[in-house]
Amino acid sequence: MEVIIAATPGQVGCIAAGVIAGIVGKKPDAVLGLATGSSPMVVYAELARMRHDAEIDLVATRGFALDEYVGLAPGHPARYAAVVQRDIVEPLGMTPENVTVPDGGSLDHEQACRDFEAAISRSGGVDVQILGIGTNGHIGFNEPTSSLTSRTRVKTLTEQTRADNARFFNTADEVPRHCITQGLGTIFEARQLLLVAQGKGKARALAAAIEGPLSSMCPASLLQLHPRATVVIDEAAAGDLALTDYYRYAFDNKPASSGVRFGQGPCGQG
Ligand code: F6R
């Protein structure tokens, strides 16, 4: 696992967007796994800037959302289908037909999950899966004790996650109790995992994920098993890590050919 500690949240977005741009540059119809929530918004903002400045073209790029709430009304602004359209597809100039979100409004959830998995398979698989992390260590909505080999399915959200996400709703009661989420086994099949996080509220979960034992009690610890997992976090989010000196040393001494470096281009400006 590569752990990159950025100076600011903006730099998190810049470094992570650089990773994605590198992949899309080589493969314009690459498949992105799209996390929602607040953490990846800096990544999408930087990709939108790159698009605006003609540094990237995502028209042919495909995408699959990580998850969706079950049972929200079709016009609800917190539905991830709406969020993906509003905050990702439009500003990044993606083609709406190229982006698939699990159908949280389906009357047959199991079929909706099978359809979603089949669509990922038909696409050839996810090239880079963008991830956030919950305060309880979830990725997607795979809550603690989720099977490490799980597939896309309906999950019950923890009260912690419902409380954390209440800020996206008018009232805490409005937050759904259920979701459809890519499974941990589904996420693991992505060719690269790219987790981003900012702020001290994520520090404990990140320490458990990066330096704790591999355990379904911290679903994000699955990244330890993946051959290409990159974690980009800011100083506050890195606050509970033990090996920060090593992560900085490893990044500062990366071979020049191997990736984004601080101090170059907009990434150096925070
Ligand atoms: C969202 C998702 C979740 C979030 C996580 C962190 O699609 O899958 O795992 O990434 O709950 O959310 P934020 O970034 O809002 O703190």
PDB file of C-alpha atoms and ligand atoms in Angstrom:
ATOM      1  CA  MET A   1       0.000   0.000   0.000  1.00  0.00           C
ATOM      2  CA  GLU A   2       1.251   3.460  -0.838  1.00  0.00           C
ATOM      3  CA  VAL A   3       0.362   6.122   1.728  1.00  0.00           C
ATOM      4  CA  ILE A   4       0.729   9.728   0.568  1.00  0.00           C
ATOM      5  CA  ILE A   5       0.379  12.482   3.158  1.00  0.00           C
ATOM      6  CA  ALA A   6      -0.592  15.754   1.509  1.00  0.00           C
ATOM      7  CA  ALA A   7      -0.245  19.178   3.105  1.00  0.00           C
ATOM      8  CA  THR A   8      -3.839  20.257   2.482  1.00  0.00           C
ATOM      9  CA  PRO A   9      -7.213  18.845   1.406  1.00  0.00           C
ATOM     10  CA  GLY A  10      -6.733  20.614  -1.952  1.00  0.00           C
ATOM     11  CA  GLN A  11      -3.477  18.783  -2.454  1.00  0.00           C
ATOM     12  CA  VAL A  12      -5.245  15.477  -1.695  1.00  0.00           C
ATOM     13  CA  GLY A  13      -7.579  16.238  -4.592  1.00  0.00           C
ATOM     14  CA  CYS A  14      -4.753  17.284  -6.850  1.00  0.00           C
ATOM     15  CA  ILE A  15      -2.627  14.188  -6.246  1.00  0.00           C
ATOM     16  CA  ALA A  16      -5.565  11.780  -6.573  1.00  0.00           C
ATOM     17  CA  ALA A  17      -6.799  13.516  -9.733  1.00  0.00           C
ATOM     18  CA  GLY A  18      -3.287  13.160 -11.132  1.00  0.00           C
ATOM     19  CA  VAL A  19      -3.455   9.389 -10.621  1.00  0.00           C
ATOM     20  CA  ILE A  20      -6.804   9.234 -12.435  1.00  0.00           C
ATOM     21  CA  ALA A  21      -5.640  11.509 -15.245  1.00  0.00           C
ATOM     22  CA  GLY A  22      -2.655   9.226 -15.779  1.00  0.00           C
ATOM     23  CA  ILE A  23      -4.952   6.238 -16.241  1.00  0.00           C
ATOM     24  CA  VAL A  24      -7.471   8.028 -18.482  1.00  0.00           C
ATOM     25  CA  GLY A  25      -4.627   9.516 -20.533  1.00  0.00           C
ATOM     26  CA  LYS A  26      -3.544   6.019 -21.492  1.00  0.00           C
ATOM     27  CA  LYS A  27      -7.059   4.585 -21.755  1.00  0.00           C
ATOM     28  CA  PRO A  28      -9.759   7.183 -22.598  1.00  0.00           C
ATOM     29  CA  ASP A  29     -12.588   4.664 -22.051  1.00  0.00           C
ATOM     30  CA  ALA A  30     -11.217   3.612 -18.653  1.00  0.00           C
ATOM     31  CA  VAL A  31     -13.742   2.519 -16.049  1.00  0.00           C
ATOM     32  CA  LEU A  32     -13.818   4.617 -12.866  1.00  0.00           C
ATOM     33  CA  GLY A  33     -15.362   3.420  -9.626  1.00  0.00           C
ATOM     34  CA  LEU A  34     -17.073   6.533  -8.267  1.00  0.00           C
ATOM     35  CA  ALA A  35     -17.380   7.188  -4.552  1.00  0.00           C
ATOM     36  CA  THR A  36     -19.754   9.901  -3.407  1.00  0.00           C
ATOM     37  CA  GLY A  37     -19.797  11.650  -0.006  1.00  0.00           C
ATOM     38  CA  SER A  38     -17.670  14.698   0.743  1.00  0.00           C
ATOM     39  CA  SER A  39     -14.118  13.247   0.670  1.00  0.00           C
ATOM     40  CA  PRO A  40     -13.741  12.741  -3.100  1.00  0.00           C
ATOM     41  CA  MET A  41     -15.278  16.121  -3.996  1.00  0.00           C
ATOM     42  CA  VAL A  42     -11.784  17.701  -4.051  1.00  0.00           C
ATOM     43  CA  VAL A  43     -10.767  15.029  -6.557  1.00  0.00           C
ATOM     44  CA  TYR A  44     -13.760  15.730  -8.795  1.00  0.00           C
ATOM     45  CA  ALA A  45     -13.170  19.481  -8.465  1.00  0.00           C
ATOM     46  CA  GLU A  46      -9.603  19.068  -9.703  1.00  0.00           C
ATOM     47  CA  LEU A  47     -10.733  16.795 -12.556  1.00  0.00           C
ATOM     48  CA  ALA A  48     -13.332  19.433 -13.489  1.00  0.00           C
ATOM     49  CA  ARG A  49     -10.589  22.055 -13.538  1.00  0.00           C
ATOM     50  CA  MET A  50      -8.431  19.822 -15.739  1.00  0.00           C
ATOM     51  CA  ARG A  51     -11.365  19.337 -18.077  1.00  0.00           C
ATOM     52  CA  HIS A  52     -11.964  23.099 -18.188  1.00  0.00           C
ATOM     53  CA  ASP A  53      -8.307  23.693 -19.040  1.00  0.00           C
ATOM     54  CA  ALA A  54      -8.425  20.937 -21.704  1.00  0.00           C
ATOM     55  CA  GLU A  55      -5.932  18.797 -19.802  1.00  0.00           C
ATOM     56  CA  ILE A  56      -8.280  15.814 -19.719  1.00  0.00           C
ATOM     57  CA  ASP A  57     -11.212  14.461 -21.734  1.00  0.00           C
ATOM     58  CA  LEU A  58     -13.654  12.145 -19.953  1.00  0.00           C
ATOM     59  CA  VAL A  59     -16.315  11.883 -22.682  1.00  0.00           C
ATOM     60  CA  ALA A  60     -15.487   8.236 -23.325  1.00  0.00           C
ATOM     61  CA  THR A  61     -14.678   7.371 -19.719  1.00  0.00           C
ATOM     62  CA  ARG A  62     -17.088   5.001 -18.035  1.00  0.00           C
ATOM     63  CA  GLY A  63     -18.135   4.872 -14.395  1.00  0.00           C
ATOM     64  CA  PHE A  64     -19.872   2.812 -11.724  1.00  0.00           C
ATOM     65  CA  ALA A  65     -21.059   4.318  -8.462  1.00  0.00           C
ATOM     66  CA  LEU A  66     -20.053   2.521  -5.284  1.00  0.00           C
ATOM     67  CA  ASP A  67     -23.451   2.561  -3.676  1.00  0.00           C
ATOM     68  CA  GLU A  68     -26.966   3.991  -3.478  1.00  0.00           C
ATOM     69  CA  TYR A  69     -29.585   4.488  -0.797  1.00  0.00           C
ATOM     70  CA  VAL A  70     -32.629   2.247  -0.927  1.00  0.00           C
ATOM     71  CA  GLY A  71     -36.070   3.777  -1.043  1.00  0.00           C
ATOM     72  CA  LEU A  72     -35.467   7.504  -1.552  1.00  0.00           C
ATOM     73  CA  ALA A  73     -38.047   9.208  -3.769  1.00  0.00           C
ATOM     74  CA  PRO A  74     -36.925   9.529  -7.412  1.00  0.00           C
ATOM     75  CA  GLY A  75     -36.463  13.302  -7.172  1.00  0.00           C
ATOM     76  CA  HIS A  76     -34.624  13.297  -3.825  1.00  0.00           C
ATOM     77  CA  PRO A  77     -31.422  15.370  -4.115  1.00  0.00           C
ATOM     78  CA  ALA A  78     -29.471  13.026  -1.787  1.00  0.00           C
ATOM     79  CA  ARG A  79     -29.969  10.002  -4.047  1.00  0.00           C
ATOM     80  CA  TYR A  80     -26.521   9.042  -5.256  1.00  0.00           C
ATOM     81  CA  ALA A  81     -27.918   8.855  -8.801  1.00  0.00           C
ATOM     82  CA  ALA A  82     -28.643  12.589  -8.471  1.00  0.00           C
ATOM     83  CA  VAL A  83     -25.334  13.342  -6.736  1.00  0.00           C
ATOM     84  CA  VAL A  84     -23.337  11.473  -9.386  1.00  0.00           C
ATOM     85  CA  GLN A  85     -25.101  13.364 -12.164  1.00  0.00           C
ATOM     86  CA  ARG A  86     -24.802  16.771 -10.463  1.00  0.00           C
ATOM     87  CA  ASP A  87     -21.344  16.573  -8.877  1.00  0.00           C
ATOM     88  CA  ILE A  88     -19.489  14.193 -11.190  1.00  0.00           C
ATOM     89  CA  VAL A  89     -20.992  13.569 -14.646  1.00  0.00           C
ATOM     90  CA  GLU A  90     -21.828  17.201 -15.476  1.00  0.00           C
ATOM     91  CA  PRO A  91     -18.747  19.014 -14.149  1.00  0.00           C
ATOM     92  CA  LEU A  92     -16.366  16.356 -15.485  1.00  0.00           C
ATOM     93  CA  GLY A  93     -18.032  16.228 -18.898  1.00  0.00           C
ATOM     94  CA  MET A  94     -18.725  12.500 -18.691  1.00  0.00           C
ATOM     95  CA  THR A  95     -21.419  10.948 -20.886  1.00  0.00           C
ATOM     96  CA  PRO A  96     -24.495  10.150 -18.730  1.00  0.00           C
ATOM     97  CA  GLU A  97     -25.109   6.825 -20.522  1.00  0.00           C
ATOM     98  CA  ASN A  98     -21.574   5.735 -19.570  1.00  0.00           C
ATOM     99  CA  VAL A  99     -22.259   5.947 -15.853  1.00  0.00           C
ATOM    100  CA  THR A 100     -24.210   3.360 -13.865  1.00  0.00           C
ATOM    101  CA  VAL A 101     -25.581   3.693 -10.333  1.00  0.00           C
ATOM    102  CA  PRO A 102     -27.180   0.759  -8.452  1.00  0.00           C
ATOM    103  CA  ASP A 103     -30.960   0.981  -8.698  1.00  0.00           C
ATOM    104  CA  GLY A 104     -32.059   1.821  -5.161  1.00  0.00           C
ATOM    105  CA  GLY A 105     -35.648   2.255  -6.328  1.00  0.00           C
ATOM    106  CA  SER A 106     -36.033  -1.258  -7.693  1.00  0.00           C
ATOM    107  CA  LEU A 107     -38.745  -3.449  -6.194  1.00  0.00           C
ATOM    108  CA  ASP A 108     -36.461  -6.435  -6.721  1.00  0.00           C
ATOM    109  CA  HIS A 109     -33.243  -5.529  -4.909  1.00  0.00           C
ATOM    110  CA  GLU A 110     -31.538  -8.845  -5.566  1.00  0.00           C
ATOM    111  CA  GLN A 111     -32.085  -8.480  -9.297  1.00  0.00           C
ATOM    112  CA  ALA A 112     -30.853  -4.883  -9.167  1.00  0.00           C
ATOM    113  CA  CYS A 113     -27.657  -6.111  -7.468  1.00  0.00           C
ATOM    114  CA  ARG A 114     -27.156  -8.886 -10.032  1.00  0.00           C
ATOM    115  CA  ASP A 115     -27.732  -6.425 -12.890  1.00  0.00           C
ATOM    116  CA  PHE A 116     -25.164  -4.038 -11.441  1.00  0.00           C
ATOM    117  CA  GLU A 117     -22.533  -6.760 -11.050  1.00  0.00           C
ATOM    118  CA  ALA A 118     -23.226  -7.967 -14.601  1.00  0.00           C
ATOM    119  CA  ALA A 119     -22.779  -4.431 -15.955  1.00  0.00           C
ATOM    120  CA  ILE A 120     -19.383  -4.137 -14.251  1.00  0.00           C
ATOM    121  CA  SER A 121     -18.340  -7.481 -15.729  1.00  0.00           C
ATOM    122  CA  ARG A 122     -19.456  -6.457 -19.234  1.00  0.00           C
ATOM    123  CA  SER A 123     -17.418  -3.267 -18.949  1.00  0.00           C
ATOM    124  CA  GLY A 124     -14.257  -5.316 -18.473  1.00  0.00           C
ATOM    125  CA  GLY A 125     -13.878  -4.306 -14.826  1.00  0.00           C
ATOM    126  CA  VAL A 126     -13.013  -1.163 -12.908  1.00  0.00           C
ATOM    127  CA  ASP A 127      -9.621   0.381 -13.685  1.00  0.00           C
ATOM    128  CA  VAL A 128      -9.466   2.639 -10.656  1.00  0.00           C
ATOM    129  CA  GLN A 129     -11.850   2.596  -7.741  1.00  0.00           C
ATOM    130  CA  ILE A 130     -12.083   5.909  -5.892  1.00  0.00           C
ATOM    131  CA  LEU A 131     -12.934   5.374  -2.222  1.00  0.00           C
ATOM    132  CA  GLY A 132     -13.683   7.405   0.883  1.00  0.00           C
ATOM    133  CA  ILE A 133     -13.685   5.871   4.358  1.00  0.00           C
ATOM    134  CA  GLY A 134     -16.372   6.007   7.022  1.00  0.00           C
ATOM    135  CA  THR A 135     -15.557   6.962  10.604  1.00  0.00           C
ATOM    136  CA  ASN A 136     -16.177   3.288  11.402  1.00  0.00           C
ATOM    137  CA  GLY A 137     -13.815   2.074   8.669  1.00  0.00           C
ATOM    138  CA  HIS A 138     -16.439   1.263   6.056  1.00  0.00           C
ATOM    139  CA  ILE A 139     -15.707   1.478   2.335  1.00  0.00           C
ATOM    140  CA  GLY A 140     -18.696   1.724   0.065  1.00  0.00           C
ATOM    141  CA  PHE A 141     -21.381   1.003   2.603  1.00  0.00           C
ATOM    142  CA  ASN A 142     -19.725  -2.206   3.740  1.00  0.00           C
ATOM    143  CA  GLU A 143     -20.174  -1.728   7.448  1.00  0.00           C
ATOM    144  CA  PRO A 144     -17.963  -3.472  10.039  1.00  0.00           C
ATOM    145  CA  THR A 145     -18.279  -7.288   9.902  1.00  0.00           C
ATOM    146  CA  SER A 146     -19.115  -7.235   6.180  1.00  0.00           C
ATOM    147  CA  SER A 147     -17.732 -10.327   4.492  1.00  0.00           C
ATOM    148  CA  LEU A 148     -14.380  -9.608   2.888  1.00  0.00           C
ATOM    149  CA  THR A 149     -15.573 -11.486  -0.216  1.00  0.00           C
ATOM    150  CA  SER A 150     -19.066  -9.947  -0.388  1.00  0.00           C
ATOM    151  CA  ARG A 151     -20.685  -8.919  -3.675  1.00  0.00           C
ATOM    152  CA  THR A 152     -23.121  -6.089  -4.433  1.00  0.00           C
ATOM    153  CA  ARG A 153     -26.053  -6.455  -2.034  1.00  0.00           C
ATOM    154  CA  VAL A 154     -28.424  -4.672   0.296  1.00  0.00           C
ATOM    155  CA  LYS A 155     -26.868  -3.634   3.617  1.00  0.00           C
ATOM    156  CA  THR A 156     -28.304  -2.087   6.746  1.00  0.00           C
ATOM    157  CA  LEU A 157     -26.545   1.166   7.622  1.00  0.00           C
ATOM    158  CA  THR A 158     -25.184   1.544  11.139  1.00  0.00           C
ATOM    159  CA  GLU A 159     -26.593   4.290  13.321  1.00  0.00           C
ATOM    160  CA  GLN A 160     -23.104   5.853  13.189  1.00  0.00           C
ATOM    161  CA  THR A 161     -23.209   6.068   9.386  1.00  0.00           C
ATOM    162  CA  ARG A 162     -26.751   7.402   9.418  1.00  0.00           C
ATOM    163  CA  ALA A 163     -25.703  10.098  11.887  1.00  0.00           C
ATOM    164  CA  ASP A 164     -22.559  10.927   9.871  1.00  0.00           C
ATOM    165  CA  ASN A 165     -24.626  11.316   6.685  1.00  0.00           C
ATOM    166  CA  ALA A 166     -27.488  13.257   8.248  1.00  0.00           C
ATOM    167  CA  ARG A 167     -25.825  16.444   6.998  1.00  0.00           C
ATOM    168  CA  PHE A 168     -26.937  15.576   3.473  1.00  0.00           C
ATOM    169  CA  PHE A 169     -30.614  15.416   4.546  1.00  0.00           C
ATOM    170  CA  ASN A 170     -33.126  17.828   6.039  1.00  0.00           C
ATOM    171  CA  THR A 171     -33.541  15.713   9.159  1.00  0.00           C
ATOM    172  CA  ALA A 172     -31.645  12.778  10.672  1.00  0.00           C
ATOM    173  CA  ASP A 173     -34.797  10.643  10.429  1.00  0.00           C
ATOM    174  CA  GLU A 174     -34.821  11.052   6.673  1.00  0.00           C
ATOM    175  CA  VAL A 175     -31.546   9.109   6.243  1.00  0.00           C
ATOM    176  CA  PRO A 176     -32.454   5.692   4.839  1.00  0.00           C
ATOM    177  CA  ARG A 177     -31.727   2.583   6.881  1.00  0.00           C
ATOM    178  CA  HIS A 178     -30.721   0.523   3.860  1.00  0.00           C
ATOM    179  CA  CYS A 179     -28.514   0.822   0.833  1.00  0.00           C
ATOM    180  CA  ILE A 180     -27.197  -1.162  -2.087  1.00  0.00           C
ATOM    181  CA  THR A 181     -23.410  -1.279  -2.021  1.00  0.00           C
ATOM    182  CA  GLN A 182     -20.700  -2.889  -4.053  1.00  0.00           C
ATOM    183  CA  GLY A 183     -19.347  -5.712  -1.942  1.00  0.00           C
ATOM    184  CA  LEU A 184     -15.813  -5.863  -0.607  1.00  0.00           C
ATOM    185  CA  GLY A 185     -15.103  -8.664  -3.078  1.00  0.00           C
ATOM    186  CA  THR A 186     -16.458  -6.476  -5.887  1.00  0.00           C
ATOM    187  CA  ILE A 187     -14.316  -3.505  -4.835  1.00  0.00           C
ATOM    188  CA  PHE A 188     -11.262  -5.724  -4.498  1.00  0.00           C
ATOM    189  CA  GLU A 189     -11.471  -6.709  -8.187  1.00  0.00           C
ATOM    190  CA  ALA A 190     -10.733  -3.140  -9.307  1.00  0.00           C
ATOM    191  CA  ARG A 191      -7.280  -2.972 -10.846  1.00  0.00           C
ATOM    192  CA  GLN A 192      -6.320  -0.058  -8.597  1.00  0.00           C
ATOM    193  CA  LEU A 193      -7.790   1.295  -5.366  1.00  0.00           C
ATOM    194  CA  LEU A 194      -7.465   5.005  -4.577  1.00  0.00           C
ATOM    195  CA  LEU A 195      -8.701   6.025  -1.140  1.00  0.00           C
ATOM    196  CA  VAL A 196      -8.873   9.695  -0.173  1.00  0.00           C
ATOM    197  CA  ALA A 197      -9.632  11.235   3.224  1.00  0.00           C
ATOM    198  CA  GLN A 198      -9.292  14.540   5.009  1.00  0.00           C
ATOM    199  CA  GLY A 199      -9.691  15.738   8.566  1.00  0.00           C
ATOM    200  CA  LYS A 200      -9.040  14.370  12.033  1.00  0.00           C
ATOM    201  CA  GLY A 201     -12.433  12.686  12.158  1.00  0.00           C
ATOM    202  CA  LYS A 202     -10.995   9.997   9.855  1.00  0.00           C
ATOM    203  CA  ALA A 203      -7.667   9.560  11.682  1.00  0.00           C
ATOM    204  CA  ARG A 204      -8.703   6.624  13.855  1.00  0.00           C
ATOM    205  CA  ALA A 205     -10.343   4.677  11.030  1.00  0.00           C
ATOM    206  CA  LEU A 206      -7.322   5.254   8.782  1.00  0.00           C
ATOM    207  CA  ALA A 207      -4.871   4.027  11.425  1.00  0.00           C
ATOM    208  CA  ALA A 208      -6.937   0.854  11.801  1.00  0.00           C
ATOM    209  CA  ALA A 209      -7.173   0.409   8.018  1.00  0.00           C
ATOM    210  CA  ILE A 210      -3.511   1.056   7.209  1.00  0.00           C
ATOM    211  CA  GLU A 211      -1.657  -0.196  10.293  1.00  0.00           C
ATOM    212  CA  GLY A 212      -4.148  -2.390  12.128  1.00  0.00           C
ATOM    213  CA  PRO A 213      -4.898  -6.053  11.526  1.00  0.00           C
ATOM    214  CA  LEU A 214      -6.761  -7.215   8.441  1.00  0.00           C
ATOM    215  CA  SER A 215     -10.256  -7.577   9.807  1.00  0.00           C
ATOM    216  CA  SER A 216     -13.863  -7.281   8.754  1.00  0.00           C
ATOM    217  CA  MET A 217     -14.226  -5.056  11.835  1.00  0.00           C
ATOM    218  CA  CYS A 218     -12.422  -2.444   9.722  1.00  0.00           C
ATOM    219  CA  PRO A 219     -13.533  -3.137   6.143  1.00  0.00           C
ATOM    220  CA  ALA A 220     -11.004  -0.641   4.728  1.00  0.00           C
ATOM    221  CA  SER A 221      -8.201  -2.892   6.039  1.00  0.00           C
ATOM    222  CA  LEU A 222      -8.939  -4.946   2.899  1.00  0.00           C
ATOM    223  CA  LEU A 223      -6.679  -2.478   1.101  1.00  0.00           C
ATOM    224  CA  GLN A 224      -3.757  -4.256   2.785  1.00  0.00           C
ATOM    225  CA  LEU A 225      -4.383  -7.271   0.538  1.00  0.00           C
ATOM    226  CA  HIS A 226      -4.634  -5.352  -2.733  1.00  0.00           C
ATOM    227  CA  PRO A 227      -1.561  -5.249  -4.981  1.00  0.00           C
ATOM    228  CA  ARG A 228      -2.250  -1.634  -6.084  1.00  0.00           C
ATOM    229  CA  ALA A 229      -3.735   0.414  -3.277  1.00  0.00           C
ATOM    230  CA  THR A 230      -2.957   4.109  -2.881  1.00  0.00           C
ATOM    231  CA  VAL A 231      -4.145   6.182   0.082  1.00  0.00           C
ATOM    232  CA  VAL A 232      -3.982   9.980  -0.217  1.00  0.00           C
ATOM    233  CA  ILE A 233      -4.768  11.834   3.011  1.00  0.00           C
ATOM    234  CA  ASP A 234      -4.096  15.198   4.584  1.00  0.00           C
ATOM    235  CA  GLU A 235      -2.046  15.885   7.715  1.00  0.00           C
ATOM    236  CA  ALA A 236      -5.048  15.830  10.044  1.00  0.00           C
ATOM    237  CA  ALA A 237      -6.289  12.502   8.729  1.00  0.00           C
ATOM    238  CA  ALA A 238      -2.772  11.067   9.129  1.00  0.00           C
ATOM    239  CA  GLY A 239      -2.732  12.134  12.789  1.00  0.00           C
ATOM    240  CA  ASP A 240      -3.040   8.641  14.316  1.00  0.00           C
ATOM    241  CA  LEU A 241      -0.577   6.843  12.013  1.00  0.00           C
ATOM    242  CA  ALA A 242       2.623   5.467  13.542  1.00  0.00           C
ATOM    243  CA  LEU A 243       4.800   5.336  10.418  1.00  0.00           C
ATOM    244  CA  THR A 244       4.296   8.829   8.961  1.00  0.00           C
ATOM    245  CA  ASP A 245       8.067   9.427   8.705  1.00  0.00           C
ATOM    246  CA  TYR A 246       8.402   6.313   6.600  1.00  0.00           C
ATOM    247  CA  TYR A 247       5.484   7.236   4.295  1.00  0.00           C
ATOM    248  CA  ARG A 248       6.991  10.688   3.712  1.00  0.00           C
ATOM    249  CA  TYR A 249      10.463   9.237   3.160  1.00  0.00           C
ATOM    250  CA  ALA A 250       9.133   6.674   0.683  1.00  0.00           C
ATOM    251  CA  PHE A 251       7.221   9.338  -1.234  1.00  0.00           C
ATOM    252  CA  ASP A 252      10.129  11.796  -1.276  1.00  0.00           C
ATOM    253  CA  ASN A 253      12.421   9.077  -2.602  1.00  0.00           C
ATOM    254  CA  LYS A 254      10.142   7.651  -5.254  1.00  0.00           C
ATOM    255  CA  PRO A 255      11.813   7.030  -8.591  1.00  0.00           C
ATOM    256  CA  ALA A 256      11.036  10.053 -10.775  1.00  0.00           C
ATOM    257  CA  SER A 257       9.108   7.896 -13.259  1.00  0.00           C
ATOM    258  CA  SER A 258       6.666   6.492 -10.729  1.00  0.00           C
ATOM    259  CA  GLY A 259       4.124   9.202 -10.057  1.00  0.00           C
ATOM    260  CA  VAL A 260       3.100  12.654  -8.900  1.00  0.00           C
ATOM    261  CA  ARG A 261       5.530  14.524  -6.672  1.00  0.00           C
ATOM    262  CA  PHE A 262       4.927  17.495  -4.410  1.00  0.00           C
ATOM    263  CA  GLY A 263       6.306  20.814  -5.537  1.00  0.00           C
ATOM    264  CA  GLN A 264       5.482  20.316  -9.193  1.00  0.00           C
ATOM    265  CA  GLY A 265       2.594  22.084 -10.924  1.00  0.00           C
ATOM    266  CA  PRO A 266      -0.637  22.827  -9.086  1.00  0.00           C
ATOM    267  CA  CYS A 267      -0.080  19.933  -6.642  1.00  0.00           C
ATOM    268  CA  GLY A 268       2.724  21.925  -5.060  1.00  0.00           C
ATOM    269  CA  GLN A 269       0.484  24.898  -4.388  1.00  0.00           C
ATOM    270  CA  GLY A 270      -1.938  23.140  -2.069  1.00  0.00           C
TER     271      GLY A 270
HETATM  272  C1  F6R B   1     -19.885   6.966  -0.572  1.00  0.00           C
HETATM  273  C2  F6R B   1     -19.310   5.852   0.181  1.00  0.00           C
HETATM  274  C3  F6R B   1     -18.886   5.982   1.592  1.00  0.00           C
HETATM  275  C4  F6R B   1     -18.153   7.295   1.891  1.00  0.00           C
HETATM  276  C5  F6R B   1     -17.816   7.372   3.372  1.00  0.00           C
HETATM  277  C6  F6R B   1     -17.137   8.669   3.713  1.00  0.00           C
HETATM  278  O1  F6R B   1     -20.185   6.560  -1.897  1.00  0.00           O
HETATM  279  O2  F6R B   1     -19.212   4.814  -0.362  1.00  0.00           O
HETATM  280  O3  F6R B   1     -18.027   4.920   1.917  1.00  0.00           O
HETATM  281  O4  F6R B   1     -16.998   7.373   1.113  1.00  0.00           O
HETATM  282  O5  F6R B   1     -18.978   7.242   4.138  1.00  0.00           O
HETATM  283  O6  F6R B   1     -18.020   9.711   3.488  1.00  0.00           O
HETATM  284  P1  F6R B   1     -17.555  11.219   3.533  1.00  0.00           P
HETATM  285  O7  F6R B   1     -16.544  11.362   2.456  1.00  0.00           O
HETATM  286  O8  F6R B   1     -18.778  12.017   3.264  1.00  0.00           O
HETATM  287  O9  F6R B   1     -16.969  11.431   4.886  1.00  0.00           O
END
